[in-house]
mmCIF file of C-alpha atoms in Angstrom:
data_model
loop_
_atom_site.group_PDB
_atom_site.id
_atom_site.type_symbol
_atom_site.label_atom_id
_atom_site.label_comp_id
_atom_site.label_asym_id
_atom_site.label_seq_id
_atom_site.Cartn_x
_atom_site.Cartn_y
_atom_site.Cartn_z
ATOM 1 C CA MET A 94 4.512 39.477 -29.282
ATOM 2 C CA GLU A 95 8.175 40.289 -29.109
ATOM 3 C CA ASP A 96 7.544 41.261 -25.220
ATOM 4 C CA TYR A 97 5.707 38.093 -24.687
ATOM 5 C CA PHE A 98 8.767 35.978 -25.656
ATOM 6 C CA TRP A 99 10.654 37.574 -23.091
ATOM 7 C CA ILE A 100 8.262 37.113 -20.410
ATOM 8 C CA THR A 101 7.575 33.616 -21.501
ATOM 9 C CA VAL A 102 11.216 32.273 -21.924
ATOM 10 C CA PRO A 103 12.001 32.283 -18.121
ATOM 11 C CA LYS A 104 8.887 30.774 -17.136
ATOM 12 C CA LYS A 105 9.994 27.986 -19.904
ATOM 13 C CA LEU A 106 13.392 27.766 -18.570
ATOM 14 C CA LYS A 107 11.997 27.261 -15.075
ATOM 15 C CA GLU A 108 9.909 24.653 -15.846
ATOM 16 C CA PHE A 109 12.043 22.846 -18.095
ATOM 17 C CA ARG A 110 14.681 23.108 -14.947
ATOM 18 C CA LEU A 111 12.400 21.558 -12.639
ATOM 19 C CA ARG A 112 11.274 18.835 -14.753
ATOM 20 C CA PHE A 113 14.723 17.941 -15.973
ATOM 21 C CA ASN A 114 16.032 18.001 -12.184
ATOM 22 C CA VAL A 115 13.199 15.469 -11.007
ATOM 23 C CA PHE A 116 15.316 13.012 -13.256
ATOM 24 C CA ASP A 117 18.730 13.976 -11.918
ATOM 25 C CA ARG A 118 18.423 12.408 -9.046
ATOM 26 C CA ASP A 119 22.110 12.749 -8.073
ATOM 27 C CA GLY A 120 22.052 16.511 -9.035
ATOM 28 C CA ASN A 121 24.995 15.883 -11.361
ATOM 29 C CA GLY A 122 23.243 18.043 -14.188
ATOM 30 C CA ILE A 123 22.848 14.613 -16.425
ATOM 31 C CA ILE A 124 20.093 12.019 -17.091
ATOM 32 C CA THR A 125 19.857 8.928 -19.117
ATOM 33 C CA VAL A 126 18.129 8.662 -22.545
ATOM 34 C CA SER A 127 16.109 6.440 -20.889
ATOM 35 C CA GLU A 128 14.739 9.054 -18.388
ATOM 36 C CA LEU A 129 14.795 11.422 -21.114
ATOM 37 C CA LEU A 130 12.338 9.626 -23.163
ATOM 38 C CA THR A 131 10.312 9.450 -19.878
ATOM 39 C CA LEU A 132 10.462 13.200 -19.344
ATOM 40 C CA LEU A 133 9.476 14.042 -22.724
ATOM 41 C CA ILE A 134 6.539 12.035 -22.749
ATOM 42 C CA GLU A 135 5.494 13.208 -19.536
ATOM 43 C CA MET A 136 5.717 16.816 -20.604
ATOM 44 C CA GLY A 137 2.967 15.691 -23.229
ATOM 45 C CA GLN A 138 5.464 15.072 -26.245
ATOM 46 C CA ASN A 139 4.211 12.165 -28.545
ATOM 47 C CA VAL A 140 7.817 10.953 -28.616
ATOM 48 C CA THR A 141 8.848 7.366 -29.484
ATOM 49 C CA LYS A 142 12.569 5.753 -29.106
ATOM 50 C CA ALA A 143 13.087 6.210 -32.966
ATOM 51 C CA ASP A 144 11.776 10.007 -32.550
ATOM 52 C CA LEU A 145 14.550 10.408 -29.818
ATOM 53 C CA VAL A 146 17.295 9.332 -32.069
ATOM 54 C CA ASP A 147 16.228 11.804 -34.265
ATOM 55 C CA MET A 148 16.121 14.540 -31.814
ATOM 56 C CA MET A 149 19.383 13.836 -30.439
ATOM 57 C CA ARG A 150 20.943 13.586 -34.101
ATOM 58 C CA ALA A 151 19.490 16.997 -34.826
ATOM 59 C CA VAL A 152 21.643 18.292 -32.203
ATOM 60 C CA ASP A 153 24.495 16.190 -32.756
ATOM 61 C CA LEU A 154 24.145 13.959 -30.035
ATOM 62 C CA GLY A 155 24.845 10.606 -31.682
ATOM 63 C CA ASN A 156 24.390 7.764 -29.508
ATOM 64 C CA ARG A 157 25.155 9.325 -26.484
ATOM 65 C CA VAL A 158 23.887 7.631 -23.165
ATOM 66 C CA ASP A 159 23.817 10.880 -20.840
ATOM 67 C CA ILE A 160 22.323 14.224 -21.595
ATOM 68 C CA HIS A 161 23.176 17.140 -20.223
ATOM 69 C CA PHE A 162 20.684 19.703 -19.210
ATOM 70 C CA ASP A 163 21.966 22.391 -21.954
ATOM 71 C CA GLU A 164 21.434 19.740 -24.583
ATOM 72 C CA PHE A 165 18.007 18.780 -23.649
ATOM 73 C CA LEU A 166 17.057 22.419 -23.919
ATOM 74 C CA MET A 167 18.183 22.132 -27.371
ATOM 75 C CA MET A 168 16.319 19.144 -27.932
ATOM 76 C CA VAL A 169 13.259 20.531 -26.526
ATOM 77 C CA ALA A 170 13.454 23.812 -28.205
ATOM 78 C CA ASN A 171 13.867 22.059 -31.869
ATOM 79 C CA LYS A 172 10.364 19.906 -30.868
ATOM 80 C CA GLU A 173 8.692 22.861 -29.840
ATOM 81 C CA ALA A 174 9.637 25.126 -32.917
ATOM 82 C CA CYS A 175 8.789 22.240 -35.138
ATOM 83 C CA GLU A 176 5.201 21.893 -33.682
ATOM 84 C CA GLU A 177 4.522 25.799 -33.694
ATOM 85 C CA ASN A 178 5.426 25.663 -37.491
ATOM 86 C CA VAL A 179 3.198 22.736 -38.277
ATOM 87 C CA GLN A 180 -0.165 24.324 -38.358
ATOM 88 C CA GLU A 181 1.831 27.303 -40.421
ATOM 89 C CA VAL A 182 2.975 24.448 -43.103
ATOM 90 C CA LYS A 183 -0.350 22.716 -43.170
ATOM 91 C CA GLU A 184 -2.098 26.294 -44.153
ATOM 92 C CA ALA A 185 0.369 26.990 -46.619
ATOM 93 C CA PHE A 186 -0.151 23.520 -48.585
ATOM 94 C CA LYS A 187 -4.200 23.995 -48.374
ATOM 95 C CA VAL A 188 -3.285 26.433 -51.229
ATOM 96 C CA PHE A 189 -2.005 23.477 -53.209
ATOM 97 C CA ASP A 190 -3.787 20.382 -51.890
ATOM 98 C CA ASN A 191 -6.999 20.996 -52.653
ATOM 99 C CA GLY A 192 -8.402 19.230 -49.400
ATOM 100 C CA LYS A 193 -6.589 15.881 -50.892
ATOM 101 C CA GLY A 194 -3.926 15.786 -47.960
ATOM 102 C CA TYR A 195 -1.057 15.366 -50.700
ATOM 103 C CA ILE A 196 0.573 17.729 -53.389
ATOM 104 C CA SER A 197 2.495 17.087 -56.604
ATOM 105 C CA VAL A 198 6.436 17.081 -56.403
ATOM 106 C CA THR A 199 6.291 20.073 -58.914
ATOM 107 C CA ASP A 200 4.086 22.064 -56.496
ATOM 108 C CA LEU A 201 6.689 21.179 -53.715
ATOM 109 C CA ARG A 202 9.522 22.172 -55.926
ATOM 110 C CA THR A 203 7.818 25.667 -56.172
ATOM 111 C CA ILE A 204 6.698 26.295 -52.807
ATOM 112 C CA MET A 205 10.383 25.037 -51.381
ATOM 113 C CA SER A 206 12.477 27.005 -54.077
ATOM 114 C CA SER A 207 10.419 30.569 -54.296
ATOM 115 C CA MET A 208 9.164 30.973 -50.695
ATOM 116 C CA GLY A 209 10.196 31.975 -47.445
ATOM 117 C CA GLU A 210 13.602 30.625 -46.706
ATOM 118 C CA ARG A 211 14.444 29.460 -50.186
ATOM 119 C CA LEU A 212 16.001 26.302 -50.629
ATOM 120 C CA SER A 213 18.502 24.990 -53.141
ATOM 121 C CA ASP A 214 17.444 22.598 -55.852
ATOM 122 C CA GLU A 215 19.652 20.074 -54.098
ATOM 123 C CA GLU A 216 18.017 20.871 -50.681
ATOM 124 C CA VAL A 217 14.400 20.357 -52.387
ATOM 125 C CA ASP A 218 15.861 16.744 -54.075
ATOM 126 C CA GLU A 219 17.090 15.657 -51.009
ATOM 127 C CA MET A 220 13.601 16.188 -49.281
ATOM 128 C CA ILE A 221 11.551 14.568 -52.199
ATOM 129 C CA GLN A 222 14.074 11.681 -51.891
ATOM 130 C CA GLU A 223 12.951 11.276 -48.082
ATOM 131 C CA ALA A 224 9.639 11.638 -48.513
ATOM 132 C CA SER A 225 7.211 8.524 -49.891
ATOM 133 C CA VAL A 226 6.254 9.995 -53.254
ATOM 134 C CA LYS A 227 3.272 7.963 -55.243
ATOM 135 C CA ASN A 228 2.088 8.962 -58.438
ATOM 136 C CA GLY A 229 4.285 11.980 -58.149
ATOM 137 C CA ASN A 230 2.560 13.019 -55.149
ATOM 138 C CA ILE A 231 4.088 13.702 -51.454
ATOM 139 C CA LYS A 232 1.572 13.370 -48.404
ATOM 140 C CA ILE A 233 1.439 16.355 -46.397
ATOM 141 C CA SER A 234 2.014 14.490 -43.100
ATOM 142 C CA ASP A 235 4.857 12.947 -44.736
ATOM 143 C CA PHE A 236 6.491 16.220 -45.450
ATOM 144 C CA ILE A 237 5.640 17.419 -42.062
ATOM 145 C CA THR A 238 7.495 14.612 -40.609
ATOM 146 C CA ILE A 239 10.768 15.307 -42.731
ATOM 147 C CA LEU A 240 10.577 18.656 -41.559
ATOM 148 C CA CYS A 241 10.206 18.295 -37.842
ATOM 149 C CA ARG A 242 13.523 15.900 -37.658
#
């Protein structure tokens, strides 16, 4: 598995550089935010303008109007890592949701404070506040959206 990572990384970088360069017409290593949105959509990412704003905030770009290649790489890496983990998250929650598509806030607290990278009570509270809680339950799809920000 680890060997596969080292084989695919250069291929991915080359692919990302080629795609980026299509939009970097003057070759200065910078594209606009609107070009970035188009680029991500062409790469098969299901991204809205709001998603793009969230992606930019995740790598501390704020309200910038230009994107450098290294910043683009950080955003794409964050997005791909999230998408790879979505299936794992869904599998983990199957234990608690009984096929309903939601879990209780209590179960979420148990999961987040006792498994994997343990979160503090404050971090779990923050996640719960961001989620849409109805009748003490959180939809798994809402939870995944929060994780992928």
